[in-house]
Short mmCIF file of C-alpha atoms in Angstrom, two decimals:
data_model
loop_
_atom_site.label_atom_id
_atom_site.label_comp_id
_atom_site.label_asym_id
_atom_site.label_seq_id
_atom_site.Cartn_x
_atom_site.Cartn_y
_atom_site.Cartn_z
CA UNK A 40 29.28 180.01 93.33
CA UNK A 41 26.52 182.06 91.93
CA UNK A 42 23.23 182.55 92.95
CA UNK A 43 20.09 183.04 90.63
CA UNK A 44 17.41 185.05 91.51
CA UNK A 45 13.98 184.28 89.37
CA UNK A 46 11.61 187.49 89.05
CA UNK A 47 8.00 187.67 87.60
CA UNK A 48 6.00 190.35 86.28
CA UNK A 49 4.51 191.85 83.69
CA UNK A 50 0.63 190.69 82.24
CA UNK A 51 -1.34 188.61 84.43
CA UNK A 52 -2.27 186.17 81.84
CA UNK A 53 1.23 185.89 80.07
CA UNK A 54 4.38 187.30 82.72
CA UNK A 55 7.76 187.14 82.01
CA UNK A 56 10.42 186.38 83.94
CA UNK A 57 13.43 188.71 85.17
CA UNK A 58 17.02 187.07 86.12
CA UNK A 59 19.40 188.54 87.85
CA UNK A 60 22.88 186.25 88.08
CA UNK A 61 25.06 187.14 91.81
CA UNK A 62 28.70 186.36 92.30
CA UNK A 63 28.48 184.89 95.96
CA UNK A 64 32.23 186.42 96.56
CA UNK A 65 32.96 188.95 94.23
CA UNK A 66 28.79 190.75 94.65
CA UNK A 67 29.12 191.30 90.52
CA UNK A 68 25.37 190.90 88.98
CA UNK A 69 24.38 190.59 85.65
CA UNK A 70 20.55 190.42 84.44
CA UNK A 71 18.69 188.86 81.98
CA UNK A 72 15.91 190.61 80.23
CA UNK A 73 14.67 193.44 82.68
CA UNK A 74 11.37 194.46 81.52
CA UNK A 75 7.89 195.83 83.06
CA UNK A 76 9.08 196.75 86.77
CA UNK A 77 12.95 197.83 86.73
CA UNK A 78 12.62 199.75 90.12
CA UNK A 79 12.04 196.73 91.94
CA UNK A 80 14.95 194.69 90.70
CA UNK A 81 17.34 197.60 91.11
CA UNK A 82 16.04 197.22 94.51
CA UNK A 83 16.83 194.12 95.05
CA UNK A 84 20.11 194.09 93.44
CA UNK A 85 21.15 197.13 96.42
CA UNK A 86 19.30 194.81 98.77
CA UNK A 87 21.74 191.78 98.36
CA UNK A 88 24.87 194.14 98.16
CA UNK A 89 25.41 193.34 94.57
CA UNK A 90 27.00 195.57 91.09
CA UNK A 91 25.43 195.54 88.17
CA UNK A 92 28.34 194.79 86.06
CA UNK A 93 25.57 194.28 82.38
CA UNK A 94 22.66 193.54 81.66
CA UNK A 95 21.89 190.75 78.88
CA UNK A 96 19.02 190.49 76.33
CA UNK A 97 17.82 187.60 74.83
CA UNK A 98 16.22 188.95 71.52
CA UNK A 99 14.91 192.58 71.31
CA UNK A 100 10.85 192.28 71.92
CA UNK A 101 9.47 194.96 74.15
CA UNK A 102 8.30 192.43 76.32
CA UNK A 103 11.50 191.76 77.27
CA UNK A 104 13.85 195.00 77.14
CA UNK A 105 10.49 197.46 77.68
CA UNK A 106 12.22 198.29 81.77
CA UNK A 107 15.79 198.22 79.99
CA UNK A 108 16.71 201.81 79.45
CA UNK A 109 15.15 202.54 83.85
CA UNK A 110 17.09 200.20 84.88
CA UNK A 111 20.76 200.83 83.49
CA UNK A 112 19.90 204.93 84.49
CA UNK A 113 18.97 203.79 88.13
CA UNK A 114 22.46 201.16 87.47
CA UNK A 115 24.59 201.85 84.67
CA UNK A 116 26.07 198.72 82.89
CA UNK A 117 26.78 198.00 79.09
CA UNK A 118 23.80 196.19 77.50
CA UNK A 119 24.51 193.06 75.52
CA UNK A 120 22.00 192.12 72.72
CA UNK A 121 22.94 190.54 69.29
CA UNK A 122 24.49 192.61 66.42
CA UNK A 123 21.50 190.50 64.20
CA UNK A 124 19.35 191.81 66.17
CA UNK A 125 19.99 195.15 66.82
CA UNK A 126 20.24 196.17 63.19
CA UNK A 127 16.71 194.25 62.20
CA UNK A 128 14.84 196.48 64.83
CA UNK A 129 17.08 199.19 64.45
CA UNK A 130 18.87 199.55 67.80
CA UNK A 131 21.52 202.16 68.58
CA UNK A 132 21.62 203.27 72.19
CA UNK A 133 24.33 204.34 73.97
CA UNK A 134 25.69 201.61 76.22
CA UNK A 135 24.97 198.93 73.63
CA UNK A 136 27.32 195.90 72.84
CA UNK A 137 26.74 193.96 70.21
CA UNK A 138 27.38 190.80 71.11
CA UNK A 139 28.52 187.47 69.11
CA UNK A 140 27.65 184.10 68.97
CA UNK A 141 30.77 181.81 70.62
CA UNK A 142 31.94 185.01 72.34
CA UNK A 143 32.18 185.10 76.02
CA UNK A 144 30.63 188.54 77.90
CA UNK A 145 32.68 189.01 80.65
CA UNK A 146 31.11 190.84 83.25
CA UNK A 147 33.54 191.79 86.51
CA UNK A 148 34.06 187.99 87.30
CA UNK A 149 30.90 186.35 85.34
CA UNK A 150 31.42 184.57 82.65
CA UNK A 151 28.63 184.04 79.85
CA UNK A 152 28.52 182.31 76.85
CA UNK A 153 26.46 183.37 74.12
CA UNK A 154 24.89 181.73 71.82
CA UNK A 155 22.88 182.80 68.87
CA UNK A 156 20.33 181.28 68.18
CA UNK A 157 17.73 182.62 65.64
CA UNK A 158 14.26 181.65 64.67
CA UNK A 159 11.61 183.34 67.54
CA UNK A 160 13.34 186.76 66.52
CA UNK A 161 16.64 186.77 63.57
CA UNK A 162 19.27 187.20 66.24
CA UNK A 163 17.64 185.86 68.90
CA UNK A 164 20.43 184.71 71.64
CA UNK A 165 20.78 182.19 74.47
CA UNK A 166 23.47 182.77 77.75
CA UNK A 167 25.00 179.48 79.28
CA UNK A 168 26.22 180.90 83.19
CA UNK A 169 27.67 177.64 84.94
CA UNK A 170 25.12 174.99 84.47
CA UNK A 171 22.28 177.18 83.49
CA UNK A 172 20.67 178.36 80.17
CA UNK A 173 18.83 181.28 79.79
CA UNK A 174 16.76 180.83 76.73
CA UNK A 175 14.56 183.80 76.49
CA UNK A 176 11.68 182.45 74.19
CA UNK A 177 14.11 180.46 72.15
CA UNK A 178 13.14 177.12 74.01
CA UNK A 179 9.83 176.52 76.89
CA UNK A 180 9.35 173.31 79.03
CA UNK A 181 6.77 172.43 76.31
CA UNK A 182 7.23 174.11 73.40
CA UNK A 183 9.10 176.33 71.60
CA UNK A 184 9.08 180.76 70.93
CA UNK A 185 6.43 181.56 68.25
CA UNK A 186 7.93 182.30 64.60
CA UNK A 187 5.55 184.06 63.24
CA UNK A 188 5.99 187.46 64.08
CA UNK A 189 8.19 189.81 61.29
CA UNK A 190 11.69 188.26 61.50
CA UNK A 191 10.89 184.58 62.93
CA UNK A 192 11.08 181.62 61.46
CA UNK A 193 10.57 178.28 61.87
CA UNK A 194 12.95 176.49 59.56
CA UNK A 195 15.89 178.53 61.26
CA UNK A 196 14.47 177.92 64.67
CA UNK A 197 14.71 174.28 63.51
CA UNK A 198 18.71 174.83 63.29
CA UNK A 199 18.81 176.14 66.87
CA UNK A 200 16.81 173.61 68.34
CA UNK A 201 19.09 170.78 66.61
CA UNK A 202 21.69 173.39 68.36
CA UNK A 203 21.09 173.14 71.63
CA UNK A 204 20.72 169.07 71.42
CA UNK A 205 23.38 168.64 70.24
CA UNK A 206 26.06 170.64 72.65
CA UNK A 207 24.27 171.49 75.57
CA UNK A 208 24.70 168.91 78.64
CA UNK A 209 21.88 166.87 79.52
CA UNK A 210 22.13 168.41 83.59
CA UNK A 211 22.44 172.30 82.58
CA UNK A 212 19.73 173.69 84.00
CA UNK A 213 17.05 175.74 81.14
CA UNK A 214 15.77 179.04 82.61
CA UNK A 215 13.34 180.37 80.06
CA UNK A 216 11.24 183.78 79.39
CA UNK A 217 8.03 182.89 80.45
CA UNK A 218 6.31 179.84 81.71
CA UNK A 219 3.07 177.85 80.33
CA UNK A 220 2.65 174.82 82.99
CA UNK A 221 6.57 174.43 84.42
CA UNK A 222 8.44 176.54 85.13
CA UNK A 223 12.41 177.06 85.07
CA UNK A 224 15.38 175.51 86.32
CA UNK A 225 14.23 172.07 84.74
CA UNK A 226 17.27 170.08 83.52
CA UNK A 227 18.16 169.51 79.44
CA UNK A 228 17.07 165.77 79.68
CA UNK A 229 13.74 166.52 81.24
CA UNK A 230 12.95 169.05 78.47
CA UNK A 231 13.97 166.75 75.71
CA UNK A 232 11.08 164.14 77.41
CA UNK A 233 8.71 166.29 77.36
CA UNK A 234 9.10 169.18 74.46
CA UNK A 235 8.29 167.20 71.14
CA UNK A 236 9.85 170.20 69.06
CA UNK A 237 13.00 167.58 70.40
CA UNK A 238 11.59 164.99 69.05
CA UNK A 239 10.85 165.92 65.86
CA UNK A 240 12.75 163.98 63.23
CA UNK A 241 12.65 166.49 60.16
CA UNK A 242 13.00 170.06 59.57
CA UNK A 243 9.34 169.78 57.47
CA UNK A 244 7.41 167.84 60.56
CA UNK A 245 9.04 171.23 62.80
CA UNK A 246 8.07 173.54 60.13
CA UNK A 247 4.94 172.46 60.15
CA UNK A 248 4.14 172.06 63.64
CA UNK A 249 5.49 175.33 64.86
CA UNK A 250 3.61 177.04 61.47
CA UNK A 251 0.25 175.63 62.94
CA UNK A 252 -2.44 178.31 62.86
CA UNK A 253 -3.96 177.60 65.96
CA UNK A 254 -1.06 178.14 67.70
CA UNK A 255 -0.22 181.33 65.77
CA UNK A 256 -3.70 182.78 66.53
CA UNK A 257 -3.79 181.92 69.73
CA UNK A 258 -0.73 183.61 70.42
CA UNK A 259 -1.64 186.91 69.39
CA UNK A 260 -4.70 186.96 71.36
CA UNK A 261 -2.50 186.98 74.23
CA UNK A 262 -0.78 189.67 73.08
CA UNK A 263 -3.07 191.55 72.19
CA UNK A 264 -3.94 191.90 75.88
CA UNK A 265 -0.80 193.39 76.33
CA UNK A 266 -0.20 196.72 77.77
CA UNK A 267 2.20 198.66 80.03
CA UNK A 268 -1.21 200.55 81.31
CA UNK A 269 -3.43 198.20 81.90
CA UNK A 270 -4.66 197.20 85.47
CA UNK A 271 -3.29 193.49 84.92
CA UNK A 272 0.33 194.56 84.54
CA UNK A 273 1.34 192.84 88.14
CA UNK A 274 4.43 193.91 89.60
CA UNK A 275 7.74 192.42 90.63
CA UNK A 276 7.62 189.01 92.62
CA UNK A 277 10.66 187.34 94.01
CA UNK A 278 11.15 183.43 93.77
CA UNK A 279 13.12 181.90 96.10
CA UNK A 280 16.87 181.98 95.29
CA UNK A 281 18.84 178.95 93.19
CA UNK A 282 22.59 178.40 93.45
CA UNK A 283 24.47 177.60 90.13
CA UNK A 284 27.53 175.80 89.15
CA UNK A 285 30.23 178.74 89.39
#
């Protein structure tokens, strides 16, 4: 049995989720997208009596990775990022392992399935652990990650979202990188019902809808406020733990 801890930290107007997955039998742990408050992540892992086996990164945007170096300094572990993402952003840090689509990362006793889902970035990935899918900014209950940044592609994201729709079971829980109105833990069937992008019938419709200027502009305004030094950056808070399938 696995347990996932859901942490929230970052800018008050647009915080990130950080996830810690622990195997309750072996005490092994995996962290997804550590950012903003790595000391608190490390303290929580230690308080649970867990041993960090791996850090997995859905993509390389700063608000998902700015805590990686500090975390692995406190709790050494390999860091997994897709090879395409690492090449695009010029990342080749010691201890980084390039994961590939379709492989399983064996993080101690925890198996992490890798699905490369480009579109938000060149090498965005989703990670499947038990009955839970960690999707980063590829997919939200209400929408998708923005595609107007360098390396983004609405057309690629169309293919990625269609793939998720084909391959992910209805009862799989979806954990995204941010919250808009609804938080993590909805089933994929619920996300499909709520998310217009899973119900657009063509690539053309999807790309046009994703590329709306008003959406891009509003997200730029959000990101323009983001800084690790601004007083509105919140320390990590934890939600209730959730139990995952083995």
